[in-house]
Short mmCIF file of C-alpha atoms in Angstrom, two decimals:
data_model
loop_
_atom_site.label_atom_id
_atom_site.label_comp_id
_atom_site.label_asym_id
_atom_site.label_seq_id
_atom_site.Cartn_x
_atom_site.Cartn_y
_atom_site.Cartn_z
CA UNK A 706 0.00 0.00 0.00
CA UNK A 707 1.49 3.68 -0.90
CA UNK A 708 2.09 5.53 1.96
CA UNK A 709 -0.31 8.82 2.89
CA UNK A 710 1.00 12.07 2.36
CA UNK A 711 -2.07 12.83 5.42
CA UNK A 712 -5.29 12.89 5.67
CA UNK A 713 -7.03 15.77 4.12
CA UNK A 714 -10.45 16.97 4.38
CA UNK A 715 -11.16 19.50 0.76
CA UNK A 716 -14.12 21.65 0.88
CA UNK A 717 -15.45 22.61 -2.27
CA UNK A 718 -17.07 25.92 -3.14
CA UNK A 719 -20.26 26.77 -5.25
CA UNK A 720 -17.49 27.59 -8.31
CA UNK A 721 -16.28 24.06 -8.16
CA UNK A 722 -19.80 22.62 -8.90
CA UNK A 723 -21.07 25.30 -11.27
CA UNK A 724 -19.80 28.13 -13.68
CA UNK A 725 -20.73 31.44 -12.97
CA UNK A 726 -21.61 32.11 -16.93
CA UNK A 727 -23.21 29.43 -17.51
CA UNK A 728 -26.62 28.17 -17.45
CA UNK A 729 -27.62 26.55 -14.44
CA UNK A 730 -28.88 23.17 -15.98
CA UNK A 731 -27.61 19.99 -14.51
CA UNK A 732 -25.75 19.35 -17.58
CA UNK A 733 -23.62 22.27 -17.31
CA UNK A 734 -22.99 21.50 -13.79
CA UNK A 735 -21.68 18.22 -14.93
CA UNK A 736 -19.42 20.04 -17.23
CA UNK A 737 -18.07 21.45 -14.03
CA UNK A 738 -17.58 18.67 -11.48
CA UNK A 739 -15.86 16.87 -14.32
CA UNK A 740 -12.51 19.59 -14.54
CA UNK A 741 -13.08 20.01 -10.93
CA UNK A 742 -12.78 16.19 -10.26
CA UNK A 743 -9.39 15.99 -12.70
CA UNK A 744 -7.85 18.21 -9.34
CA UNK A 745 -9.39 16.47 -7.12
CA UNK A 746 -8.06 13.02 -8.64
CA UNK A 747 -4.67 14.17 -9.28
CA UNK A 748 -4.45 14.98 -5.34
CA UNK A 749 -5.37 11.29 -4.63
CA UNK A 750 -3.02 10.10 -6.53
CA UNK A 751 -0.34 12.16 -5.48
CA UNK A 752 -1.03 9.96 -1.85
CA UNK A 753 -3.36 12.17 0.13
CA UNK A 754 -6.33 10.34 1.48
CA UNK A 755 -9.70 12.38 1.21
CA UNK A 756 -12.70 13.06 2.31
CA UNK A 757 -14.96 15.74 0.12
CA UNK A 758 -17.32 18.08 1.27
CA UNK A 759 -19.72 20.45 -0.84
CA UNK A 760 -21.76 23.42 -0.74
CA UNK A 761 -25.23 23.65 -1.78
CA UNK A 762 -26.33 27.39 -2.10
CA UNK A 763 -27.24 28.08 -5.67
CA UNK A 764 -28.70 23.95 -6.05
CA UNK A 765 -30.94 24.16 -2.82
CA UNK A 766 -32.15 27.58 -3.65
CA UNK A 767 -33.51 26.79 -6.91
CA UNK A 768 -34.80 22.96 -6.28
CA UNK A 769 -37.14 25.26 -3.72
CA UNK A 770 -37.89 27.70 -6.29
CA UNK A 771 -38.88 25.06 -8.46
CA UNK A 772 -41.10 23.63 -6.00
CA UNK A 773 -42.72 27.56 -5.16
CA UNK A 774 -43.10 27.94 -8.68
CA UNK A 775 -44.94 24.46 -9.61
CA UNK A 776 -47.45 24.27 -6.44
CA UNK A 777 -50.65 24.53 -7.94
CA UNK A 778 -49.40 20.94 -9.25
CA UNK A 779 -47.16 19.65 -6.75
CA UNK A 780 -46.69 20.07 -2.82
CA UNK A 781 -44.00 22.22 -1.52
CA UNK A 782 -41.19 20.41 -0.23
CA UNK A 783 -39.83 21.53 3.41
CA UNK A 784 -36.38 23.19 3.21
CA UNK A 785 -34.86 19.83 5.01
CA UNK A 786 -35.79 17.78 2.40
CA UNK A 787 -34.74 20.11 -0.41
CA UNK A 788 -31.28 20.00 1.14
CA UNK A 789 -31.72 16.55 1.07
CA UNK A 790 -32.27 16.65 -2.52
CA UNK A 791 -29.24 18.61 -3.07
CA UNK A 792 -27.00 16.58 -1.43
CA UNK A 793 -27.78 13.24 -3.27
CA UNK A 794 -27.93 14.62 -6.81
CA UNK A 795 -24.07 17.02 -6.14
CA UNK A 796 -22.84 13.78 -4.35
CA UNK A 797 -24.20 11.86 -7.42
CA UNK A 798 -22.46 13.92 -9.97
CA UNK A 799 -18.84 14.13 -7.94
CA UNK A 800 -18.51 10.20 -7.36
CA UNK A 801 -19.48 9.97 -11.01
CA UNK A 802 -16.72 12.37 -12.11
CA UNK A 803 -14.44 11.45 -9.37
CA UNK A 804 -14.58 7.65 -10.18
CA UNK A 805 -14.12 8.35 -14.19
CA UNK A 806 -10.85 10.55 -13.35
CA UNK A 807 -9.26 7.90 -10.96
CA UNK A 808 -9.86 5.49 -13.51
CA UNK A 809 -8.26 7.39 -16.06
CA UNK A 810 -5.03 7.40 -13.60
CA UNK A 811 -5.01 3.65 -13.10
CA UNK A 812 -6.43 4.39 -9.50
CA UNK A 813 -9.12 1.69 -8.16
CA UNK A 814 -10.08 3.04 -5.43
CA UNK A 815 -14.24 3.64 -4.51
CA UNK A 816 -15.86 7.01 -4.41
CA UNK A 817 -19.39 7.16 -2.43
CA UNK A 818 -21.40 9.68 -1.55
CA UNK A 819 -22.91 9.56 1.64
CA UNK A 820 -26.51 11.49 2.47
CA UNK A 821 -25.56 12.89 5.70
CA UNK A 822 -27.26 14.57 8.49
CA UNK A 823 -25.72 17.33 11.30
CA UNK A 824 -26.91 18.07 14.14
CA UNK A 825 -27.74 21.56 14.87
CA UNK A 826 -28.63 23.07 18.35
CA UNK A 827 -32.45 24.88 17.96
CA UNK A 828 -31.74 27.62 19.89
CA UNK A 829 -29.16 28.70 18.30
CA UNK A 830 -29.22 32.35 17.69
CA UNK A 831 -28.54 32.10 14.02
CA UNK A 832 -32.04 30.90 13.57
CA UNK A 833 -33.52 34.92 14.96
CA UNK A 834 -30.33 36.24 12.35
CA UNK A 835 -30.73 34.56 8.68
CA UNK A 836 -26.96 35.14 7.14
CA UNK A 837 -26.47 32.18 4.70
CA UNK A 838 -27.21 33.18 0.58
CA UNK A 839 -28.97 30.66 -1.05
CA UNK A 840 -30.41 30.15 -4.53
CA UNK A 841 -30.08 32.91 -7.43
CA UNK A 842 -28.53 36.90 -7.32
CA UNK A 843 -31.66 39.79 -7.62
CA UNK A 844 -31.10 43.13 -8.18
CA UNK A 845 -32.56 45.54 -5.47
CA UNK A 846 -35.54 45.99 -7.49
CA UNK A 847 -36.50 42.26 -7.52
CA UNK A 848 -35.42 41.93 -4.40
CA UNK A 849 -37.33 43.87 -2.37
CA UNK A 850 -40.21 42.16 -4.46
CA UNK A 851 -39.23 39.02 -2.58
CA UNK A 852 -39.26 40.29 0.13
CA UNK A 853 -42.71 41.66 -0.08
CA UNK A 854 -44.34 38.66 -1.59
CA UNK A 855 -42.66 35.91 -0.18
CA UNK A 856 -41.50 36.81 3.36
CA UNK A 857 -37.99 36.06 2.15
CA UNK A 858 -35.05 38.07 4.34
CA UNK A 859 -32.95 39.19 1.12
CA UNK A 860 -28.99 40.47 1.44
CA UNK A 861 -26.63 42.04 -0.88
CA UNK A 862 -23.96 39.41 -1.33
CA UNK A 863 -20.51 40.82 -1.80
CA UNK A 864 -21.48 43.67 -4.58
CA UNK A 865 -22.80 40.96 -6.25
CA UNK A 866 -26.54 41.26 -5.82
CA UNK A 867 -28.85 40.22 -3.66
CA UNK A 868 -29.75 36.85 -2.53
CA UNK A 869 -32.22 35.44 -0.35
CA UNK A 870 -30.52 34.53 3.13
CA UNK A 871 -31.51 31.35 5.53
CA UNK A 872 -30.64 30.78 9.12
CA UNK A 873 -27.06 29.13 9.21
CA UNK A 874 -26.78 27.34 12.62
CA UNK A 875 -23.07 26.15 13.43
CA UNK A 876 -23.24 21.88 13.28
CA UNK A 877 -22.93 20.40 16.31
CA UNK A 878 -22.45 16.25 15.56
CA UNK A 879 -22.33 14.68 12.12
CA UNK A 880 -25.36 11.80 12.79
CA UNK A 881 -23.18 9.45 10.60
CA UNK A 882 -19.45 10.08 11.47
CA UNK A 883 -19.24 6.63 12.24
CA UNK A 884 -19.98 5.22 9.15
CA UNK A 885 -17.54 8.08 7.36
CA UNK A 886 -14.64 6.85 9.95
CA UNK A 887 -15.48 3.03 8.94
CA UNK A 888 -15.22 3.87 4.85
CA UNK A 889 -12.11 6.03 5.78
CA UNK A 890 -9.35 3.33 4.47
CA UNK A 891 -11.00 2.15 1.24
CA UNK A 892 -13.13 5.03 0.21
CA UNK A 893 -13.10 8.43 -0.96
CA UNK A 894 -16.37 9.66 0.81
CA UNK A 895 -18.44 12.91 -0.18
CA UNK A 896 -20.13 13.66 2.79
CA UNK A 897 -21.53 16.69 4.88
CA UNK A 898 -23.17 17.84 1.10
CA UNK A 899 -24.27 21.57 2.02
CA UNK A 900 -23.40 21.23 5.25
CA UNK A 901 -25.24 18.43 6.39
CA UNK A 902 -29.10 18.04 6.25
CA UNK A 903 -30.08 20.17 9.39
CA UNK A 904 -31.90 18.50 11.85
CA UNK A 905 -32.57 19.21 15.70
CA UNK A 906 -32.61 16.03 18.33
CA UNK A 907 -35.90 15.64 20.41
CA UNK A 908 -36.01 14.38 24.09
CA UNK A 909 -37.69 11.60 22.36
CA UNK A 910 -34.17 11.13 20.78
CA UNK A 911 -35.87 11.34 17.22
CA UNK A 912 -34.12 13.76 14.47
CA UNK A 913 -36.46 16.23 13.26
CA UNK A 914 -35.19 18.25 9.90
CA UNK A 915 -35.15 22.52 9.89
CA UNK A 916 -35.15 24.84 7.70
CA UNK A 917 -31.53 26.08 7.59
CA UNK A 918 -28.16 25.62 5.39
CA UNK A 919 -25.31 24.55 7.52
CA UNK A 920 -22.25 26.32 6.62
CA UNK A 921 -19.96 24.02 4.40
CA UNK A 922 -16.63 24.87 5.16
CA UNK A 923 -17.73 24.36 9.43
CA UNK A 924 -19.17 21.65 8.46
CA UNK A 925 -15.92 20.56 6.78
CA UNK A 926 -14.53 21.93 9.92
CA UNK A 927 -16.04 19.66 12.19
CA UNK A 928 -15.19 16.75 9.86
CA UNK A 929 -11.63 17.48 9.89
CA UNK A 930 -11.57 17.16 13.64
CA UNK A 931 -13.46 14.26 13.63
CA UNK A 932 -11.13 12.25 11.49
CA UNK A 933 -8.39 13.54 12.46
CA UNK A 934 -6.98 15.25 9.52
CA UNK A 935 -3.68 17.11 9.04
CA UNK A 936 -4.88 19.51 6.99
CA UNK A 937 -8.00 21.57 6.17
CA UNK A 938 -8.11 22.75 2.65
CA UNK A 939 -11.20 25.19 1.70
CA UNK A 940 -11.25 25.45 -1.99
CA UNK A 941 -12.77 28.98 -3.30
CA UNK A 942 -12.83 31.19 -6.27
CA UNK A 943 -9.91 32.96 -5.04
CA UNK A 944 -6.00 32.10 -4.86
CA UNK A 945 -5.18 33.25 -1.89
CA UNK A 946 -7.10 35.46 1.19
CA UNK A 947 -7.24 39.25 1.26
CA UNK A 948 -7.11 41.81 3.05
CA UNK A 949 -8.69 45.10 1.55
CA UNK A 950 -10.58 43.26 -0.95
CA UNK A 951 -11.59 44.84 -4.15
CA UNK A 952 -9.75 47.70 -3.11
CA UNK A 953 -6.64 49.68 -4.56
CA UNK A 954 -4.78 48.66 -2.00
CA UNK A 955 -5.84 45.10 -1.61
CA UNK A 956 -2.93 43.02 -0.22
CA UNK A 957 -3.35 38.83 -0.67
CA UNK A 958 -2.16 36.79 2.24
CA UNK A 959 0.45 34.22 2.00
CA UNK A 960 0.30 33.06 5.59
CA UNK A 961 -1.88 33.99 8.63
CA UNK A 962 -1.38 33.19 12.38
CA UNK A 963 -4.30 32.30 14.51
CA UNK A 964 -3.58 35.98 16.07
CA UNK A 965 -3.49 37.44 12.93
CA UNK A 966 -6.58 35.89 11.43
CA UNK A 967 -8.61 37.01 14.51
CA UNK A 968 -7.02 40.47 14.80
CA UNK A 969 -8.09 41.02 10.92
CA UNK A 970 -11.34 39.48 11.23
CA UNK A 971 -11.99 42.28 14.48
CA UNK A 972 -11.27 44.72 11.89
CA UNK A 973 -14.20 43.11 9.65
CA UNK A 974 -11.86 42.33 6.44
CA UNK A 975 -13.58 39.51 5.56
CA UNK A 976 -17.11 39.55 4.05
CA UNK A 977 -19.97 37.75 6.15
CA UNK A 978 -21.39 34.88 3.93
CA UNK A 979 -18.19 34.66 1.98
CA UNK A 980 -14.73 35.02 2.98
CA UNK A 981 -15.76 35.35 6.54
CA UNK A 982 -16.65 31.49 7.65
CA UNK A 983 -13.55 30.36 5.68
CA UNK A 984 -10.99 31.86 7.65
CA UNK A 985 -13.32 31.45 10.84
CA UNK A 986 -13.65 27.55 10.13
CA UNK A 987 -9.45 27.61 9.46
CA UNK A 988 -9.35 29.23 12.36
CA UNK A 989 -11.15 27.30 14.19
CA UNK A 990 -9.13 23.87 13.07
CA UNK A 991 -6.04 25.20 14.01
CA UNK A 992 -7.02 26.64 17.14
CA UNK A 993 -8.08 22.87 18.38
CA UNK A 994 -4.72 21.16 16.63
CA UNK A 995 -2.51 23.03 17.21
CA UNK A 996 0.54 20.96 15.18
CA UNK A 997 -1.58 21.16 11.92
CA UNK A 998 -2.60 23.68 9.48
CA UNK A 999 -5.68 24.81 6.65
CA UNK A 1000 -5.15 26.41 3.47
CA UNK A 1001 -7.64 28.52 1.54
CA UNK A 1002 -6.94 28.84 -2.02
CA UNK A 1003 -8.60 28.24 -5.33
CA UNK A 1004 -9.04 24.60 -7.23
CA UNK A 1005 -6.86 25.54 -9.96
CA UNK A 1006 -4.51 25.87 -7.54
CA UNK A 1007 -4.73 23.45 -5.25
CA UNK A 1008 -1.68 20.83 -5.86
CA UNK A 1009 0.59 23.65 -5.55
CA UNK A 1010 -0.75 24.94 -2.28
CA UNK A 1011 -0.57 21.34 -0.75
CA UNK A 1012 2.94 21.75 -2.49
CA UNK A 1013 3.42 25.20 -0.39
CA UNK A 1014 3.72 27.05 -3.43
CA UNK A 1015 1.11 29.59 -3.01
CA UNK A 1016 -2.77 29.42 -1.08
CA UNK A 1017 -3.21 31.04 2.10
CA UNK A 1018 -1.80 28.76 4.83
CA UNK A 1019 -3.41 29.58 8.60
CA UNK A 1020 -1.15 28.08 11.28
CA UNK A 1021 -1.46 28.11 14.75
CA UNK A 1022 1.65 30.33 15.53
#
């Protein structure tokens, strides 16, 4: 058996499962998990074991719209269950493209995708604050036409546009980490899709579903820890962090202490919804191992950040 270059846990962003420019079909998201599974299978074989986790934003967001928009004819699916939905047909597509690229490489090894649930705490003030974009961008105009027709809480979204926003609780306990630690030698497992399917535990002990999207990349977060990974790698649009963003004087960040990262996120560099939970779930990793390190950076770029080339590396000291 080849030996491990360490255990990695990748998070992929929304850009990794769909272009920006393109139409939002599930063909053309195929297109895009199949170049972003050529990276993805060129870090297996370079000897990392890996676990992938994915966003949902844009998928979930319209699988509901769908739903709104086709009621007179079908029920409306809860939010739970439209995360649900999300996660089985993006895990779907990655072990599809994922399995097809190791093949091309000579490398048997299985790729499953695992519907997962996370456990979420219901009084968790993020339910009373909605801060996680989901589903399409609006200008302010159709926006505040959401708003007043639908009851939706909309947000502009990094000079983007606006986008609806949904309560983002911070997970708790993956419900199947067990199974994920059990696959963990044979299998690449997709898991934590979106997050995790939000759901709240009863005194009963039952797991009842809510309408929220869990952070991915604390979700990935919590993964990490749980498996014991050397390295947390949150794959974005961007190469590297940055402080001063879209700004003449915008400086990108090689390297960021744990003091550093929390100094600069005090000073409200990083955008809420975007940049902002990446370095706060890095953070977070390093601040509970110490020894190890996470690395924002962009999939194009991966290898060579795992290669310390370039990528933002956040270390404990």
């Amino acid at each position: 058996m080849e030996k491990s270059l360490g255990k990695l846990v990748i998070a992929l962003g929304g850009n990794a499962l769909q272009s920006g420019n393109g139409p939002a079909t599930a063909e053309a998201q195929l297109e895009v998990v199949k170049k972003t599974c050529e990276h993805i299978a060129e870090i297996s074989c370079r000897g990392y074991e890996i676990a992938i986790v994915h966003g949902n934003g844009p998928q979930v967001g319209r699988i509901l719209q769908a739903y709104e928009t086709a009621k007179e004819v079908t029920p409306v699916m809860p939010f739970d269950v439209c995360g649900a939905m999300s996660q089985g047909y993006i895990g779907y597509h990655i072990q599809q493209c994922l399995k097809y690229a190791l093949n091309l490489r000579n490398k048997n090894i299985p790729v499953v995708a695992l519907a997962t649930q996370m456990i979420v705490d219901g009084a968790d003030p993020a339910f009373q604050n909605p801060t996680k974009p989901i589903g399409q961008f609006y200008n302010e105009q159709e926006a505040k036409k959401q708003e007043q027709e639908k009851g939706y809480v909309m947000k502009e979204d990094a000079g983007r546009g606006f986008r609806r926003v949904v309560a983002s609780p911070l997970p708790k306990r993956i419900v199947e980490i067990d199974a994920v630690k059990k696959l963990w030698d044979s299998t690449i497992v997709i898991t934590c899709g979106g997050g995790g399917v939000p759901v709240v535990e009863k005194d009963t002990g039952i797991l009842e579903g809510v309408a929220a999207v869990i952070d991915k990349d604390f979700a990935a977060e919590l993964l990490a820890e749980q498996v014991e990974a050397d390295c947390l790698m949150i794959l974005t649009e961007v190469e590297k962090v940055a402080i001063n963003f879209n700004k003449p004087n915008q400086e990108n960040l090689s390297h960021m202490t744990l003091e550093e990262a929390s100094r600069l996120v005090e000073e409200g560099q990083f955008a809420p919804g975007s940049m902002l939970p990446k370095v706060q779930a890095a953070m977070k990793f390093v601040r509970a191992n110490p020894s190890k390190k996470a690395i924002i950076t962009s999939l194009d770029k991966s290898l060579e950040a795992l290669e310390g080339k370039t990528g933002t590396v956040l270390t404990f000291a």
